[in-house]
PDB file of C-alpha atoms in Angstrom:
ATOM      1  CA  UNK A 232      32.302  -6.779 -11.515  1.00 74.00           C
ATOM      2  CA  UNK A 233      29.085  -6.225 -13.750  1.00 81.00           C
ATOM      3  CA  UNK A 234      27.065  -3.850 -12.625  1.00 86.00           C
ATOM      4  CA  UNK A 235      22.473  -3.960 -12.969  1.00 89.00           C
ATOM      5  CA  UNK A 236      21.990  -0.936 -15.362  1.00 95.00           C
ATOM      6  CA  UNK A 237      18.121  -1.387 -16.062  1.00 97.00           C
ATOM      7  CA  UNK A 238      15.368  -3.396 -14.597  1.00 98.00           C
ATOM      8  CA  UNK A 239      12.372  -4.512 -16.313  1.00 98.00           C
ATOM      9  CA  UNK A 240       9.451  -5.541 -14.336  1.00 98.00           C
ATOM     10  CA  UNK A 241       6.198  -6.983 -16.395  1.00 98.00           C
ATOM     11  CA  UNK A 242       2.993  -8.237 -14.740  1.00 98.00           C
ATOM     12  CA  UNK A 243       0.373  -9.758 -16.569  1.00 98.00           C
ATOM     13  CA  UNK A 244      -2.863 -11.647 -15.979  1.00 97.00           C
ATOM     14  CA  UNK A 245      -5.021 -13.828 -18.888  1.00 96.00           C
ATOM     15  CA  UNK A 246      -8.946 -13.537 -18.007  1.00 93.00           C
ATOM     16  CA  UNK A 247     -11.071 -16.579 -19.837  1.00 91.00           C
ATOM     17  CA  UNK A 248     -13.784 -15.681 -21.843  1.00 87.00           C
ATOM     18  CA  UNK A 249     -17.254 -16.964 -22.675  1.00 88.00           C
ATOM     19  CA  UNK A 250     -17.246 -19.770 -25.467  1.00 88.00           C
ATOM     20  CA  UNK A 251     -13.599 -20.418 -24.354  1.00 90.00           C
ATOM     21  CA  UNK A 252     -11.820 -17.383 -25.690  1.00 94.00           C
ATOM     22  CA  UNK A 253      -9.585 -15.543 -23.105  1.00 94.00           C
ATOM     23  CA  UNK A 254      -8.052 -11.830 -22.935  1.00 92.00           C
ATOM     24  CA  UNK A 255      -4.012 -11.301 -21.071  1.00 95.00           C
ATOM     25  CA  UNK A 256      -3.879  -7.836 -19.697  1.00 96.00           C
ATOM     26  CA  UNK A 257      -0.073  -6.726 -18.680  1.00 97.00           C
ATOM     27  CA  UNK A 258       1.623  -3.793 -17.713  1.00 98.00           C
ATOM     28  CA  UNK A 259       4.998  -2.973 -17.720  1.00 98.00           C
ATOM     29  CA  UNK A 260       8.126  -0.473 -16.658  1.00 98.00           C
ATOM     30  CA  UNK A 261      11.635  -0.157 -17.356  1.00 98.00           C
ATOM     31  CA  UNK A 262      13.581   1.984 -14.526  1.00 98.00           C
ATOM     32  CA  UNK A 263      17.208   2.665 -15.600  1.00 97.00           C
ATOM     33  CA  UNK A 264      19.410   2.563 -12.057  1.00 97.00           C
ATOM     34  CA  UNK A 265      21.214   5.551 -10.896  1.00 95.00           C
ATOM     35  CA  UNK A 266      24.734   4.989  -8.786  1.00 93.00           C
ATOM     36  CA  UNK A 267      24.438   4.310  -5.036  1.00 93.00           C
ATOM     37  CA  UNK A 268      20.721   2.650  -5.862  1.00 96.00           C
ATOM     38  CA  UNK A 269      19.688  -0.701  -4.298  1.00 95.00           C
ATOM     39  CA  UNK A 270      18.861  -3.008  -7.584  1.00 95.00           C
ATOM     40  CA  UNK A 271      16.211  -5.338  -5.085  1.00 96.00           C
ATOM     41  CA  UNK A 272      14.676  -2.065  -3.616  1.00 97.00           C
ATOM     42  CA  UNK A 273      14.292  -0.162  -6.917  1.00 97.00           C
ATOM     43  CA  UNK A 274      13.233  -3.639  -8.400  1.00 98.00           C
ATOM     44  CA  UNK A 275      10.346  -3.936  -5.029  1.00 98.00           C
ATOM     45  CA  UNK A 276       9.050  -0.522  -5.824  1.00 98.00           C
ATOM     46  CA  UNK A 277       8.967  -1.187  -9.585  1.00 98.00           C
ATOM     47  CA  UNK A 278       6.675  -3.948  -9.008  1.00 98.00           C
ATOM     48  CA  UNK A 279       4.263  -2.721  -6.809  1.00 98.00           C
ATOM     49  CA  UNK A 280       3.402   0.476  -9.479  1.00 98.00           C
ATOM     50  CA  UNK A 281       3.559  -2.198 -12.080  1.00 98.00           C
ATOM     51  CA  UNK A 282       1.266  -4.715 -10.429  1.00 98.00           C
ATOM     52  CA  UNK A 283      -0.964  -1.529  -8.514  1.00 98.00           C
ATOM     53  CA  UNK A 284      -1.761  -0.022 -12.506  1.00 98.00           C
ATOM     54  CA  UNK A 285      -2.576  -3.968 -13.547  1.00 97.00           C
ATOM     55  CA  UNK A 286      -4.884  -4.205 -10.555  1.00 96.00           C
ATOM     56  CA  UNK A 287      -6.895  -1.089 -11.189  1.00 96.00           C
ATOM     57  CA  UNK A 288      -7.311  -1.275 -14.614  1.00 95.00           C
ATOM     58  CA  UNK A 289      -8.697  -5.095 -14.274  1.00 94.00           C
ATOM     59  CA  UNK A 290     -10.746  -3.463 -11.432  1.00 94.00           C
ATOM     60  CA  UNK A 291     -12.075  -0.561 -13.695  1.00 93.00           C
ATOM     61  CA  UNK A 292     -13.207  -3.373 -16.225  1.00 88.00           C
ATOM     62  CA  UNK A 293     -15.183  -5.467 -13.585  1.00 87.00           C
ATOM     63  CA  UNK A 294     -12.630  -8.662 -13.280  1.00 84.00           C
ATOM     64  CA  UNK A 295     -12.173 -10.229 -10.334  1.00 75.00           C
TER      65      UNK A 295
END
């Protein structure tokens, strides 16, 4: 049976711009699985870091 070895989680966000330009902010992790860890719970806690660092930079920089 094939086993989940990695898991890459990636969040991004685009942002428009005045005169129609936009900006994508994303933020990403790759967490390599050790045995006896639960791929959806690893995968859970991957996301919220991932998704927490995306939300506090676009916070430092004033988006909403």
């Amino acid at each position: 049976m094939a086993r989940v070895k990695e898991i890459h989680v990636s969040v991004g966000r685009t942002v428009g711009l005045p005169n129609y330009g936009s900006i994508r902010f994303d933020d990403a992790e790759v967490v390599e699985l050790e045995p006896g860890d639960d791929p959806n719970q690893v995968y859970a806690d991957a996301y919220a870091r991932v998704a927490g660092r995306l939300s506090a930079k676009l916070q430092q920089m004033g988006v909403k």
